[in-house]
Amino acid sequence: MSKQKGNINLVLVIILIALGAAGSYITQDWIKQKQRVEELEKLRKIKALDGILKDALTFEFAQVTTTFILELKEKYDRPAGGAGVLKDLVHAFYSTDYTFTFGYDLQDWDWCSKVLDPQKGVVQVRAPAVVWTNKQISINPDRGTTIDGIFYTDLEAVVQQDVRERMSQKIKEKADAYLADPKLQLNIERALSNFLQQTMNEAHDGSPISRVVISESCN
């Protein structure tokens, strides 16, 4: 059983892997495309590809902090050679906070970008599916109330590992639930659209881009 703490808060956290320069939003092939960009600008069209990140990057656009509570009611074997627990049954509550981050993995992504309306400055790009970006789960649940079971250090380590595995499974299931939430998907899509609009406008001097439409296909 889990309880979500707080609302979904959009944050624009950009992790630039293998890119450290402030102007790293300019793609590697920008120089090769420069002439084409200038030609498009003369026609008062928009170079949709200019400024879109194309290297190995992860974009994180949403964070959700969730409190997980686990009621453990399980029997464990007593440690070999020791008195172990006074009772085999361990009944206790554990809790941990976990902050999910969601966004996009843009490595080698084909944007399929195109201009929809050059007069109004509307472009379209294809975005990958939203992913859970911090899958490397590292948790250390806190033990709260112990209802039954007094255990020594050896057994406590066994119980703690069991709790950690169960909590990790609950976290994975919750991540899947968040990824299936259409509201979260829409918020992240809007964040990506706004970011790309700003990035592309900074990367060229032509007509301003007023809107970036996110598509699921290249059509």
PDB file of C-alpha atoms in Angstrom:
ATOM      1  CA  MET A   1       0.000   0.000   0.000  1.00  0.00           C
ATOM      2  CA  SER A   2       1.366   3.397  -0.893  1.00  0.00           C
ATOM      3  CA  LYS A   3       0.430   7.009  -0.445  1.00  0.00           C
ATOM      4  CA  GLN A   4       1.425   9.726  -2.849  1.00  0.00           C
ATOM      5  CA  LYS A   5       2.887  12.746  -1.097  1.00  0.00           C
ATOM      6  CA  GLY A   6       2.276  16.006  -2.834  1.00  0.00           C
ATOM      7  CA  ASN A   7       1.182  16.716  -6.334  1.00  0.00           C
ATOM      8  CA  ILE A   8       3.000  16.158  -9.560  1.00  0.00           C
ATOM      9  CA  ASN A   9       5.333  19.115  -9.917  1.00  0.00           C
ATOM     10  CA  LEU A  10       6.888  19.901 -13.238  1.00  0.00           C
ATOM     11  CA  VAL A  11      10.547  20.714 -13.059  1.00  0.00           C
ATOM     12  CA  LEU A  12      12.824  21.330 -15.980  1.00  0.00           C
ATOM     13  CA  VAL A  13      15.878  19.293 -15.015  1.00  0.00           C
ATOM     14  CA  ILE A  14      18.191  18.790 -17.978  1.00  0.00           C
ATOM     15  CA  ILE A  15      20.965  16.234 -17.622  1.00  0.00           C
ATOM     16  CA  LEU A  16      23.563  16.704 -20.334  1.00  0.00           C
ATOM     17  CA  ILE A  17      25.567  13.508 -20.677  1.00  0.00           C
ATOM     18  CA  ALA A  18      28.914  13.998 -22.417  1.00  0.00           C
ATOM     19  CA  LEU A  19      28.085  17.636 -23.099  1.00  0.00           C
ATOM     20  CA  GLY A  20      29.444  20.354 -20.878  1.00  0.00           C
ATOM     21  CA  ALA A  21      29.411  23.503 -22.966  1.00  0.00           C
ATOM     22  CA  ALA A  22      26.741  26.091 -22.382  1.00  0.00           C
ATOM     23  CA  GLY A  23      25.859  26.081 -26.056  1.00  0.00           C
ATOM     24  CA  SER A  24      25.617  22.328 -26.306  1.00  0.00           C
ATOM     25  CA  TYR A  25      22.081  22.482 -27.638  1.00  0.00           C
ATOM     26  CA  ILE A  26      23.574  23.126 -31.079  1.00  0.00           C
ATOM     27  CA  THR A  27      23.788  19.769 -32.842  1.00  0.00           C
ATOM     28  CA  GLN A  28      26.985  18.354 -34.251  1.00  0.00           C
ATOM     29  CA  ASP A  29      25.817  18.738 -37.812  1.00  0.00           C
ATOM     30  CA  TRP A  30      24.827  22.396 -37.327  1.00  0.00           C
ATOM     31  CA  ILE A  31      27.696  23.682 -39.468  1.00  0.00           C
ATOM     32  CA  LYS A  32      26.761  21.370 -42.329  1.00  0.00           C
ATOM     33  CA  GLN A  33      23.166  22.552 -42.099  1.00  0.00           C
ATOM     34  CA  LYS A  34      24.000  26.245 -41.785  1.00  0.00           C
ATOM     35  CA  GLN A  35      23.624  27.006 -45.477  1.00  0.00           C
ATOM     36  CA  ARG A  36      20.279  25.238 -45.599  1.00  0.00           C
ATOM     37  CA  VAL A  37      19.107  27.142 -42.532  1.00  0.00           C
ATOM     38  CA  GLU A  38      20.007  30.444 -44.164  1.00  0.00           C
ATOM     39  CA  GLU A  39      18.087  29.486 -47.288  1.00  0.00           C
ATOM     40  CA  LEU A  40      15.037  28.619 -45.219  1.00  0.00           C
ATOM     41  CA  GLU A  41      15.288  31.889 -43.339  1.00  0.00           C
ATOM     42  CA  LYS A  42      15.320  33.780 -46.610  1.00  0.00           C
ATOM     43  CA  LEU A  43      12.066  32.068 -47.457  1.00  0.00           C
ATOM     44  CA  ARG A  44      10.808  32.968 -43.960  1.00  0.00           C
ATOM     45  CA  LYS A  45      10.481  29.323 -43.122  1.00  0.00           C
ATOM     46  CA  ILE A  46      11.610  27.566 -39.981  1.00  0.00           C
ATOM     47  CA  LYS A  47      14.488  25.133 -39.687  1.00  0.00           C
ATOM     48  CA  ALA A  48      12.840  22.657 -37.370  1.00  0.00           C
ATOM     49  CA  LEU A  49      15.907  20.505 -36.769  1.00  0.00           C
ATOM     50  CA  ASP A  50      18.152  23.352 -35.730  1.00  0.00           C
ATOM     51  CA  GLY A  51      18.826  23.334 -32.015  1.00  0.00           C
ATOM     52  CA  ILE A  52      17.368  19.933 -31.196  1.00  0.00           C
ATOM     53  CA  LEU A  53      19.643  17.766 -29.083  1.00  0.00           C
ATOM     54  CA  LYS A  54      20.829  14.666 -30.871  1.00  0.00           C
ATOM     55  CA  ASP A  55      23.613  13.277 -28.685  1.00  0.00           C
ATOM     56  CA  ALA A  56      23.393  10.768 -25.843  1.00  0.00           C
ATOM     57  CA  LEU A  57      21.086  12.688 -23.551  1.00  0.00           C
ATOM     58  CA  THR A  58      18.420  12.127 -20.979  1.00  0.00           C
ATOM     59  CA  PHE A  59      15.779  14.780 -20.441  1.00  0.00           C
ATOM     60  CA  GLU A  60      13.922  14.780 -17.139  1.00  0.00           C
ATOM     61  CA  PHE A  61      10.758  16.858 -17.058  1.00  0.00           C
ATOM     62  CA  ALA A  62       8.764  15.627 -14.058  1.00  0.00           C
ATOM     63  CA  GLN A  63       9.380  14.563 -10.480  1.00  0.00           C
ATOM     64  CA  VAL A  64       6.939  12.755  -8.217  1.00  0.00           C
ATOM     65  CA  THR A  65       7.774  11.989  -4.591  1.00  0.00           C
ATOM     66  CA  THR A  66       5.849   9.085  -3.121  1.00  0.00           C
ATOM     67  CA  THR A  67       5.808   7.616   0.380  1.00  0.00           C
ATOM     68  CA  PHE A  68       5.736   3.833   0.484  1.00  0.00           C
ATOM     69  CA  ILE A  69       4.542   1.981   3.578  1.00  0.00           C
ATOM     70  CA  LEU A  70       4.943  -1.769   3.910  1.00  0.00           C
ATOM     71  CA  GLU A  71       3.337  -3.922   6.561  1.00  0.00           C
ATOM     72  CA  LEU A  72       5.556  -6.955   7.031  1.00  0.00           C
ATOM     73  CA  LYS A  73       3.996 -10.007   8.627  1.00  0.00           C
ATOM     74  CA  GLU A  74       6.239 -12.962   7.961  1.00  0.00           C
ATOM     75  CA  LYS A  75       7.866 -15.926   9.647  1.00  0.00           C
ATOM     76  CA  TYR A  76      11.643 -16.237   9.419  1.00  0.00           C
ATOM     77  CA  ASP A  77      14.044 -19.006  10.284  1.00  0.00           C
ATOM     78  CA  ARG A  78      16.138 -18.359  13.345  1.00  0.00           C
ATOM     79  CA  PRO A  79      19.841 -17.706  12.691  1.00  0.00           C
ATOM     80  CA  ALA A  80      21.917 -20.869  12.789  1.00  0.00           C
ATOM     81  CA  GLY A  81      23.688 -21.379  16.099  1.00  0.00           C
ATOM     82  CA  GLY A  82      21.833 -18.611  17.898  1.00  0.00           C
ATOM     83  CA  ALA A  83      18.718 -17.974  19.895  1.00  0.00           C
ATOM     84  CA  GLY A  84      17.328 -15.875  17.073  1.00  0.00           C
ATOM     85  CA  VAL A  85      13.930 -14.388  17.705  1.00  0.00           C
ATOM     86  CA  LEU A  86      11.766 -15.011  20.701  1.00  0.00           C
ATOM     87  CA  LYS A  87       8.937 -15.572  18.239  1.00  0.00           C
ATOM     88  CA  ASP A  88       9.280 -16.726  14.665  1.00  0.00           C
ATOM     89  CA  LEU A  89       6.683 -14.229  13.473  1.00  0.00           C
ATOM     90  CA  VAL A  90       7.946 -10.765  12.578  1.00  0.00           C
ATOM     91  CA  HIS A  91       5.219  -8.142  12.302  1.00  0.00           C
ATOM     92  CA  ALA A  92       6.442  -4.596  11.665  1.00  0.00           C
ATOM     93  CA  PHE A  93       5.871  -1.519   9.526  1.00  0.00           C
ATOM     94  CA  TYR A  94       8.491  -0.047   7.206  1.00  0.00           C
ATOM     95  CA  SER A  95       8.424   3.161   5.194  1.00  0.00           C
ATOM     96  CA  THR A  96      10.522   4.981   2.630  1.00  0.00           C
ATOM     97  CA  ASP A  97      10.227   8.045   0.389  1.00  0.00           C
ATOM     98  CA  TYR A  98      11.132   7.681  -3.261  1.00  0.00           C
ATOM     99  CA  THR A  99      11.318  10.444  -5.863  1.00  0.00           C
ATOM    100  CA  PHE A 100      10.503   9.297  -9.383  1.00  0.00           C
ATOM    101  CA  THR A 101      11.801  11.233 -12.366  1.00  0.00           C
ATOM    102  CA  PHE A 102      10.209  10.896 -15.792  1.00  0.00           C
ATOM    103  CA  GLY A 103      11.274  12.183 -19.169  1.00  0.00           C
ATOM    104  CA  TYR A 104      12.847  11.057 -22.433  1.00  0.00           C
ATOM    105  CA  ASP A 105      15.871   9.138 -23.617  1.00  0.00           C
ATOM    106  CA  LEU A 106      16.887  11.009 -26.756  1.00  0.00           C
ATOM    107  CA  GLN A 107      19.973   9.076 -27.779  1.00  0.00           C
ATOM    108  CA  ASP A 108      20.039   8.559 -31.560  1.00  0.00           C
ATOM    109  CA  TRP A 109      16.430   9.687 -31.809  1.00  0.00           C
ATOM    110  CA  ASP A 110      14.902  10.542 -35.205  1.00  0.00           C
ATOM    111  CA  TRP A 111      12.776  13.642 -34.645  1.00  0.00           C
ATOM    112  CA  CYS A 112      10.976  13.491 -38.040  1.00  0.00           C
ATOM    113  CA  SER A 113      10.624  17.250 -37.745  1.00  0.00           C
ATOM    114  CA  LYS A 114       8.665  19.309 -40.245  1.00  0.00           C
ATOM    115  CA  VAL A 115       7.106  22.729 -40.633  1.00  0.00           C
ATOM    116  CA  LEU A 116       3.322  22.682 -40.350  1.00  0.00           C
ATOM    117  CA  ASP A 117       2.669  26.392 -40.786  1.00  0.00           C
ATOM    118  CA  PRO A 118       5.603  28.652 -41.767  1.00  0.00           C
ATOM    119  CA  GLN A 119       3.518  31.814 -41.433  1.00  0.00           C
ATOM    120  CA  LYS A 120       2.404  31.100 -37.877  1.00  0.00           C
ATOM    121  CA  GLY A 121       5.661  29.450 -36.890  1.00  0.00           C
ATOM    122  CA  VAL A 122       4.282  25.996 -36.090  1.00  0.00           C
ATOM    123  CA  VAL A 123       6.549  22.954 -36.319  1.00  0.00           C
ATOM    124  CA  GLN A 124       6.032  19.299 -35.522  1.00  0.00           C
ATOM    125  CA  VAL A 125       8.441  16.775 -34.016  1.00  0.00           C
ATOM    126  CA  ARG A 126       8.124  13.138 -33.105  1.00  0.00           C
ATOM    127  CA  ALA A 127       8.926  12.393 -29.475  1.00  0.00           C
ATOM    128  CA  PRO A 128       9.830   9.033 -27.956  1.00  0.00           C
ATOM    129  CA  ALA A 129       7.740   7.407 -25.272  1.00  0.00           C
ATOM    130  CA  VAL A 130       7.991   8.848 -21.774  1.00  0.00           C
ATOM    131  CA  VAL A 131      10.282   6.718 -19.616  1.00  0.00           C
ATOM    132  CA  TRP A 132      11.165   6.333 -15.959  1.00  0.00           C
ATOM    133  CA  THR A 133      14.641   7.846 -15.955  1.00  0.00           C
ATOM    134  CA  ASN A 134      15.961   6.897 -12.494  1.00  0.00           C
ATOM    135  CA  LYS A 135      15.362   3.160 -12.527  1.00  0.00           C
ATOM    136  CA  GLN A 136      18.429   2.452 -10.416  1.00  0.00           C
ATOM    137  CA  ILE A 137      16.485   1.906  -7.209  1.00  0.00           C
ATOM    138  CA  SER A 138      18.522   2.478  -4.063  1.00  0.00           C
ATOM    139  CA  ILE A 139      16.469   2.481  -0.881  1.00  0.00           C
ATOM    140  CA  ASN A 140      16.971   1.766   2.793  1.00  0.00           C
ATOM    141  CA  PRO A 141      13.496   1.528   4.349  1.00  0.00           C
ATOM    142  CA  ASP A 142      13.093   2.732   7.921  1.00  0.00           C
ATOM    143  CA  ARG A 143      11.571   0.350  10.440  1.00  0.00           C
ATOM    144  CA  GLY A 144       8.771   1.960  12.384  1.00  0.00           C
ATOM    145  CA  THR A 145       6.517   0.169  14.840  1.00  0.00           C
ATOM    146  CA  THR A 146       7.354  -3.448  15.639  1.00  0.00           C
ATOM    147  CA  ILE A 147       4.182  -5.228  16.665  1.00  0.00           C
ATOM    148  CA  ASP A 148       5.586  -8.716  17.069  1.00  0.00           C
ATOM    149  CA  GLY A 149       9.051 -10.251  16.911  1.00  0.00           C
ATOM    150  CA  ILE A 150      12.248  -9.342  18.725  1.00  0.00           C
ATOM    151  CA  PHE A 151      15.208 -10.111  16.540  1.00  0.00           C
ATOM    152  CA  TYR A 152      18.957  -9.845  16.757  1.00  0.00           C
ATOM    153  CA  THR A 153      21.290  -8.233  14.244  1.00  0.00           C
ATOM    154  CA  ASP A 154      21.740 -11.323  12.073  1.00  0.00           C
ATOM    155  CA  LEU A 155      18.028 -11.802  11.577  1.00  0.00           C
ATOM    156  CA  GLU A 156      17.399  -8.087  11.195  1.00  0.00           C
ATOM    157  CA  ALA A 157      19.740  -8.014   8.191  1.00  0.00           C
ATOM    158  CA  VAL A 158      17.728 -10.812   6.579  1.00  0.00           C
ATOM    159  CA  VAL A 159      14.455  -9.033   7.265  1.00  0.00           C
ATOM    160  CA  GLN A 160      15.822  -5.708   5.984  1.00  0.00           C
ATOM    161  CA  GLN A 161      16.893  -7.300   2.697  1.00  0.00           C
ATOM    162  CA  ASP A 162      13.468  -8.889   2.321  1.00  0.00           C
ATOM    163  CA  VAL A 163      11.811  -5.531   2.963  1.00  0.00           C
ATOM    164  CA  ARG A 164      14.113  -3.818   0.475  1.00  0.00           C
ATOM    165  CA  GLU A 165      13.189  -6.298  -2.257  1.00  0.00           C
ATOM    166  CA  ARG A 166       9.472  -5.982  -1.546  1.00  0.00           C
ATOM    167  CA  MET A 167       9.666  -2.183  -1.513  1.00  0.00           C
ATOM    168  CA  SER A 168      11.600  -2.170  -4.787  1.00  0.00           C
ATOM    169  CA  GLN A 169       8.848  -4.209  -6.404  1.00  0.00           C
ATOM    170  CA  LYS A 170       6.214  -1.773  -5.115  1.00  0.00           C
ATOM    171  CA  ILE A 171       8.245   1.110  -6.549  1.00  0.00           C
ATOM    172  CA  LYS A 172       8.406  -0.561  -9.969  1.00  0.00           C
ATOM    173  CA  GLU A 173       4.663  -1.172  -9.948  1.00  0.00           C
ATOM    174  CA  LYS A 174       4.016   2.450  -8.984  1.00  0.00           C
ATOM    175  CA  ALA A 175       6.293   3.679 -11.778  1.00  0.00           C
ATOM    176  CA  ASP A 176       4.247   1.677 -14.279  1.00  0.00           C
ATOM    177  CA  ALA A 177       1.073   3.251 -12.883  1.00  0.00           C
ATOM    178  CA  TYR A 178       2.513   6.756 -13.257  1.00  0.00           C
ATOM    179  CA  LEU A 179       3.608   6.037 -16.834  1.00  0.00           C
ATOM    180  CA  ALA A 180       0.056   4.960 -17.634  1.00  0.00           C
ATOM    181  CA  ASP A 181      -1.368   8.200 -16.222  1.00  0.00           C
ATOM    182  CA  PRO A 182      -2.531  10.397 -19.145  1.00  0.00           C
ATOM    183  CA  LYS A 183      -2.224  13.569 -17.041  1.00  0.00           C
ATOM    184  CA  LEU A 184       1.435  12.909 -16.347  1.00  0.00           C
ATOM    185  CA  GLN A 185       2.023  12.116 -20.013  1.00  0.00           C
ATOM    186  CA  LEU A 186       0.365  15.379 -21.070  1.00  0.00           C
ATOM    187  CA  ASN A 187       2.339  17.477 -18.571  1.00  0.00           C
ATOM    188  CA  ILE A 188       5.644  16.022 -19.736  1.00  0.00           C
ATOM    189  CA  GLU A 189       4.688  16.459 -23.387  1.00  0.00           C
ATOM    190  CA  ARG A 190       3.903  20.130 -22.747  1.00  0.00           C
ATOM    191  CA  ALA A 191       7.212  20.597 -20.956  1.00  0.00           C
ATOM    192  CA  LEU A 192       9.093  19.076 -23.888  1.00  0.00           C
ATOM    193  CA  SER A 193       7.190  21.252 -26.358  1.00  0.00           C
ATOM    194  CA  ASN A 194       7.999  24.428 -24.421  1.00  0.00           C
ATOM    195  CA  PHE A 195      11.653  23.462 -24.063  1.00  0.00           C
ATOM    196  CA  LEU A 196      12.075  22.696 -27.761  1.00  0.00           C
ATOM    197  CA  GLN A 197      10.344  25.935 -28.723  1.00  0.00           C
ATOM    198  CA  GLN A 198      12.744  27.930 -26.578  1.00  0.00           C
ATOM    199  CA  THR A 199      15.781  25.966 -27.763  1.00  0.00           C
ATOM    200  CA  MET A 200      14.989  26.307 -31.460  1.00  0.00           C
ATOM    201  CA  ASN A 201      14.253  30.021 -31.146  1.00  0.00           C
ATOM    202  CA  GLU A 202      17.633  30.531 -29.478  1.00  0.00           C
ATOM    203  CA  ALA A 203      19.401  28.584 -32.215  1.00  0.00           C
ATOM    204  CA  HIS A 204      18.391  30.662 -35.235  1.00  0.00           C
ATOM    205  CA  ASP A 205      17.536  34.222 -36.215  1.00  0.00           C
ATOM    206  CA  GLY A 206      14.611  33.515 -38.507  1.00  0.00           C
ATOM    207  CA  SER A 207      10.907  33.817 -37.906  1.00  0.00           C
ATOM    208  CA  PRO A 208      10.046  32.931 -34.303  1.00  0.00           C
ATOM    209  CA  ILE A 209       8.601  29.524 -33.561  1.00  0.00           C
ATOM    210  CA  SER A 210       5.259  29.973 -31.841  1.00  0.00           C
ATOM    211  CA  ARG A 211       4.413  26.352 -31.191  1.00  0.00           C
ATOM    212  CA  VAL A 212       5.976  22.887 -31.255  1.00  0.00           C
ATOM    213  CA  VAL A 213       3.486  20.089 -31.847  1.00  0.00           C
ATOM    214  CA  ILE A 214       4.453  16.702 -30.392  1.00  0.00           C
ATOM    215  CA  SER A 215       3.542  13.741 -32.581  1.00  0.00           C
ATOM    216  CA  GLU A 216       3.738   9.990 -32.004  1.00  0.00           C
ATOM    217  CA  SER A 217       4.665   9.219 -35.607  1.00  0.00           C
ATOM    218  CA  CYS A 218       6.485  10.676 -38.601  1.00  0.00           C
ATOM    219  CA  ASN A 219       3.241  11.272 -40.496  1.00  0.00           C
TER     220      ASN A 219
END
